[in-house]
Amino acid sequence: MALYAFDGTWNENKPDDAADTNVFKFKEAYQGGKFYLSGVGTRFGVIGKVFGGLFGAGGKERIEEAYEELQKNFREGDRVVDIVGFSRGAALALDFANTIDSRGVLGNPHPEIRFVGVWDIVPSFGIPGNDVNLGFVLTFPDSVKKCFHAMALDERRQNFPLQRIVTALPDATAEGRIYEVWFRGVHSDIGGGNRNIGLSSISLYWMYKQALRCGLKIPQEEVTKQKQQIMPESTISKNLDIIENKYRTIMWTDIVHDSVTRRDGANNPPRGLKVVNDDGRILEKGFGQ
């Protein structure tokens, strides 16, 4: 088995473990082969940082690197594919899944992708804050067996438009293939990288639990560590963008994580919305009931 991990914009391994993203932590915990790609904007100095941050430059190169690694792994007999990503890296994770599905690998036209775990998909390749993503395929391919998407309930910055999966392919949710769940916090409170581990550990622990249910191997001590770091009452990080949009739209068919019920926020979900726990069980009482 092998993991292909796409980190978020400007995100890479940090000397301070608390500043690592959930993608990096997941990669470190994953037992099996692993191929990690730092976020766009982490290569080629200042120029790379500016163009990677503004336009997502370098995304396609990362897809090709991951695909070359995939071919190598298949030649060596490792044909179990798992993918994770955060922010623009989450969008790259989707594009990579579509690349595998469209190209195939070594004679297998549509190899199965066992697990996709993504935190707060925010593409914006080309124009910051815009839905123009030329050259990137962000639909949900049939080859993905299970997909889990942790979404930031309190994010409202213009340059962080959320890419939903269920709206593009609602039937997949009914089939039990896609699980999109809201968590309290802004973008990096969910995906990590901002040292707010009291909140980011909530979605990482949830993702670990879903991964274990799908057959991925994560050391129990790492799972326990993330659970112990959870602090649902931690302060939600500020939106530092001057331009703010309205809060993200919550659909009546959406699901919120159990931790959201433990505190109020500016973007409270509608009453009666389904609530899920870390084991994937829908609780009897809906949100606010």
Coordinates of C-alpha atoms in Angstrom, one line a residue:
M1 CA 0.0 0.0 0.0
A2 CA 1.2 3.6 -0.7
L3 CA 0.0 7.0 0.3
Y4 CA 0.2 10.1 -1.9
A5 CA 0.0 13.2 0.2
F6 CA -0.5 16.7 -1.2
D7 CA 0.0 19.5 1.3
G8 CA -1.6 23.0 1.3
T9 CA -0.3 26.3 -0.1
W10 CA 3.0 27.2 1.5
N11 CA 2.8 24.2 3.8
E12 CA 5.7 21.8 4.3
N13 CA 7.5 20.1 7.2
K14 CA 8.2 22.6 10.0
P15 CA 10.8 22.4 12.8
D16 CA 7.9 22.9 15.2
D17 CA 5.6 19.9 15.2
A18 CA 2.6 22.0 16.2
A19 CA 3.0 23.9 13.0
D20 CA 2.7 20.8 10.8
T21 CA -0.5 20.3 8.8
N22 CA -2.8 17.3 9.3
V23 CA -1.6 16.0 5.9
F24 CA 2.0 15.9 7.1
K25 CA 1.0 14.2 10.4
F26 CA -1.1 11.7 8.5
K27 CA 1.8 10.9 6.2
E28 CA 4.1 10.4 9.2
A29 CA 1.6 8.1 10.9
Y30 CA 0.8 6.1 7.8
Q31 CA 2.2 2.6 7.8
G32 CA 3.2 1.7 4.2
G33 CA 4.9 3.4 1.3
K34 CA 4.4 7.2 1.2
F35 CA 5.1 10.0 -1.3
Y36 CA 4.8 13.5 0.2
L37 CA 4.5 16.7 -1.9
S38 CA 4.9 20.0 -0.1
G39 CA 2.3 22.7 -0.9
V40 CA 2.5 25.0 -3.9
G41 CA 4.6 28.0 -3.1
T42 CA 7.3 26.1 -1.2
R43 CA 9.7 25.8 -4.2
F44 CA 11.9 28.2 -6.1
G45 CA 12.3 30.9 -3.4
V46 CA 10.4 34.1 -3.3
I47 CA 9.1 33.9 -6.9
G48 CA 7.8 30.4 -6.3
K49 CA 6.1 31.5 -3.1
V50 CA 4.3 34.4 -4.8
F51 CA 3.1 32.6 -7.9
G52 CA 2.3 29.4 -6.0
G53 CA 0.4 31.3 -3.4
L54 CA -1.5 33.5 -5.8
F55 CA -2.1 31.2 -8.7
G56 CA -1.4 27.7 -7.5
A57 CA 1.6 27.5 -9.9
G58 CA 3.4 24.2 -9.7
G59 CA 0.3 22.1 -9.1
K60 CA 0.5 20.1 -12.4
E61 CA 4.2 19.4 -11.8
R62 CA 3.2 17.8 -8.5
I63 CA 0.6 15.7 -10.2
E64 CA 3.1 14.3 -12.7
E65 CA 5.6 13.6 -9.9
A66 CA 3.0 11.6 -8.0
Y67 CA 1.9 9.7 -11.2
E68 CA 5.5 8.7 -11.9
E69 CA 5.8 7.4 -8.3
L70 CA 2.5 5.6 -8.7
Q71 CA 3.8 3.8 -11.9
K72 CA 7.0 2.8 -10.1
N73 CA 5.0 1.4 -7.1
F74 CA 2.7 -0.6 -9.5
R75 CA 5.7 -2.0 -11.3
E76 CA 7.0 -3.2 -7.9
G77 CA 3.7 -4.8 -7.1
D78 CA 2.2 -2.2 -4.7
R79 CA -1.2 -1.5 -6.1
V80 CA -3.2 -0.2 -3.1
V81 CA -3.7 3.6 -3.5
D82 CA -4.5 6.0 -0.7
I83 CA -4.5 9.8 -1.2
V84 CA -4.7 12.8 1.2
G85 CA -4.6 16.5 0.7
F86 CA -5.3 19.9 2.3
S87 CA -6.5 23.2 0.8
R88 CA -5.1 23.5 -2.8
G89 CA -3.4 20.2 -2.0
A90 CA -6.9 18.7 -1.5
A91 CA -7.8 19.9 -5.0
L92 CA -4.6 18.3 -6.3
A93 CA -5.6 15.1 -4.5
L94 CA -8.9 15.1 -6.5
D95 CA -7.1 15.9 -9.7
F96 CA -4.6 13.1 -9.1
A97 CA -7.5 10.7 -8.5
N98 CA -9.0 11.7 -11.8
T99 CA -5.6 11.4 -13.5
I100 CA -5.3 7.8 -12.3
D101 CA -8.9 7.1 -13.5
S102 CA -8.4 8.6 -16.9
R103 CA -4.9 7.4 -17.7
G104 CA -4.9 4.1 -15.9
V105 CA -1.7 2.4 -14.7
L106 CA 0.3 -0.3 -16.5
G107 CA -2.5 -1.9 -18.3
N108 CA -5.2 -1.4 -15.6
P109 CA -7.5 1.2 -17.2
H110 CA -9.3 2.2 -13.9
P111 CA -7.3 1.1 -10.8
E112 CA -9.2 1.3 -7.6
I113 CA -8.4 4.1 -5.1
R114 CA -9.1 2.7 -1.7
F115 CA -9.2 6.0 0.3
V116 CA -9.2 9.7 -0.3
G117 CA -9.0 12.0 2.8
V118 CA -9.1 15.7 2.3
W119 CA -9.3 18.8 4.5
D120 CA -11.2 21.9 3.2
I121 CA -10.8 21.7 -0.6
V122 CA -9.9 25.2 -1.8
P123 CA -8.7 25.1 -5.5
S124 CA -8.5 28.6 -7.0
F125 CA -5.9 27.6 -9.7
G126 CA -5.5 30.6 -11.9
I127 CA -7.4 33.5 -10.2
P128 CA -7.4 33.8 -6.4
G129 CA -10.8 33.5 -4.9
N130 CA -12.3 32.5 -8.3
D131 CA -13.8 29.2 -9.4
V132 CA -11.6 29.2 -12.6
N133 CA -9.4 26.1 -12.3
L134 CA -8.2 25.6 -15.9
G135 CA -6.6 22.3 -16.6
F136 CA -7.6 20.7 -13.3
V137 CA -10.4 18.0 -13.0
L138 CA -12.2 18.3 -9.6
T139 CA -15.0 15.9 -10.2
F140 CA -15.3 12.6 -8.3
P141 CA -14.1 9.5 -10.2
D142 CA -15.9 6.2 -10.0
S143 CA -12.6 4.5 -9.1
V144 CA -12.6 6.0 -5.6
K145 CA -14.0 3.6 -3.0
K146 CA -14.3 6.0 -0.1
C147 CA -13.8 9.7 0.3
F148 CA -13.9 11.8 3.5
H149 CA -13.9 15.6 3.4
A150 CA -13.5 17.7 6.6
M151 CA -14.9 21.2 6.0
A152 CA -14.3 24.5 7.9
L153 CA -17.6 25.8 9.2
D154 CA -16.3 29.3 10.2
E155 CA -14.2 30.2 7.1
R156 CA -15.4 33.2 5.2
R157 CA -12.4 34.7 3.4
Q158 CA -12.9 35.5 -0.3
N159 CA -9.8 33.8 -1.4
F160 CA -10.8 30.5 0.2
P161 CA -13.9 29.3 -1.7
L162 CA -14.9 25.8 -0.7
Q163 CA -15.1 23.1 -3.3
R164 CA -17.9 20.7 -2.4
I165 CA -18.0 17.1 -3.7
V166 CA -21.6 16.0 -2.9
T167 CA -23.1 18.8 -5.0
A168 CA -21.3 17.5 -8.0
L169 CA -22.2 13.9 -7.5
P170 CA -25.0 13.5 -4.9
D171 CA -25.6 9.8 -5.8
A172 CA -22.2 8.9 -4.4
T173 CA -23.2 10.0 -1.0
A174 CA -26.2 7.7 -1.0
E175 CA -24.0 4.9 -2.0
G176 CA -21.8 5.5 1.0
R177 CA -18.8 6.6 -1.0
I178 CA -18.5 10.3 0.0
Y179 CA -18.7 11.7 3.5
E180 CA -18.5 15.5 3.9
V181 CA -18.6 16.7 7.5
W182 CA -18.5 20.2 9.0
F183 CA -16.1 21.1 11.8
R184 CA -15.9 24.2 13.9
G185 CA -13.1 26.6 12.9
V186 CA -11.5 28.4 9.9
H187 CA -9.4 26.9 7.1
S188 CA -6.2 26.0 9.1
D189 CA -8.1 25.1 12.3
I190 CA -9.3 22.2 10.2
G191 CA -6.3 21.4 8.1
G192 CA -3.6 22.3 10.6
G193 CA -0.5 24.3 10.2
N194 CA -1.4 27.2 12.5
R195 CA -0.5 25.7 15.9
N196 CA -4.2 25.6 16.9
I197 CA -3.9 21.8 17.6
G198 CA -6.9 21.8 20.0
L199 CA -9.1 22.3 17.0
S200 CA -7.1 20.7 14.2
S201 CA -6.7 17.5 16.2
I202 CA -10.5 17.0 16.1
S203 CA -10.6 16.5 12.3
L204 CA -7.3 14.6 12.3
Y205 CA -8.6 12.1 14.9
W206 CA -11.8 11.8 12.9
M207 CA -9.8 11.2 9.7
Y208 CA -7.7 8.5 11.4
K209 CA -10.8 6.7 12.6
Q210 CA -12.3 6.7 9.0
A211 CA -8.9 5.5 7.6
L212 CA -8.8 2.6 10.1
R213 CA -12.3 1.6 9.1
C214 CA -11.1 1.5 5.5
G215 CA -8.2 -0.8 6.3
L216 CA -5.3 1.8 6.5
K217 CA -2.7 1.1 9.2
I218 CA -2.2 3.9 11.7
P219 CA -0.3 3.3 15.0
Q220 CA -2.7 3.3 18.0
E221 CA -0.4 5.5 20.0
E222 CA -0.7 8.2 17.3
V223 CA -4.5 7.9 17.2
T224 CA -4.5 8.2 21.0
K225 CA -2.2 11.2 21.0
Q226 CA -4.5 13.1 18.7
K227 CA -7.5 12.3 20.8
Q228 CA -5.8 13.6 23.9
Q229 CA -4.9 16.9 22.2
I230 CA -8.6 17.6 21.3
M231 CA -10.0 20.8 22.8
P232 CA -13.4 21.7 21.3
E233 CA -13.5 25.0 23.2
S234 CA -10.2 26.2 21.7
T235 CA -10.4 29.7 20.3
I236 CA -11.3 29.8 16.7
S237 CA -8.6 31.5 14.6
K238 CA -9.3 34.9 13.1
N239 CA -10.1 35.4 9.4
L240 CA -7.2 37.8 8.5
D241 CA -8.4 38.6 5.0
I242 CA -9.5 42.2 4.6
I243 CA -12.2 41.1 2.2
E244 CA -14.7 38.8 3.7
N245 CA -17.7 37.0 2.1
K246 CA -20.7 35.7 3.8
Y247 CA -20.3 32.5 5.7
R248 CA -20.2 29.2 3.8
T249 CA -23.5 27.7 2.8
I250 CA -24.8 24.8 4.8
M251 CA -27.2 22.5 3.0
W252 CA -30.1 20.7 4.8
T253 CA -28.7 17.4 3.8
D254 CA -25.3 18.2 5.4
I255 CA -23.7 16.5 8.4
V256 CA -21.9 18.2 11.3
H257 CA -19.3 16.6 13.6
D258 CA -20.3 16.0 17.2
S259 CA -17.8 18.5 18.4
V260 CA -19.7 21.4 16.7
T261 CA -22.6 20.8 19.2
R262 CA -20.4 21.7 22.1
R263 CA -20.1 25.4 21.4
D264 CA -21.9 28.2 19.6
G265 CA -20.3 30.1 16.7
A266 CA -21.1 32.8 14.2
N267 CA -22.1 30.2 11.6
N268 CA -24.3 27.8 13.5
P269 CA -25.8 25.0 11.4
P270 CA -29.7 24.8 11.0
R271 CA -31.4 23.0 13.9
G272 CA -32.1 19.4 13.2
L273 CA -29.0 18.8 11.0
K274 CA -27.5 15.3 11.2
V275 CA -24.7 14.9 13.7
V276 CA -22.0 12.3 13.3
N277 CA -19.4 11.0 15.8
D278 CA -15.9 9.7 15.2
D279 CA -17.0 6.2 14.6
G280 CA -19.2 7.3 11.7
R281 CA -22.5 6.8 13.6
I282 CA -25.3 9.3 13.1
L283 CA -26.5 10.4 16.5
E284 CA -30.2 10.3 17.4
K285 CA -30.5 14.0 18.2
G286 CA -29.9 16.5 15.4
F287 CA -28.0 19.7 15.9
G288 CA -29.6 22.0 18.5
Q289 CA -32.1 19.5 19.6

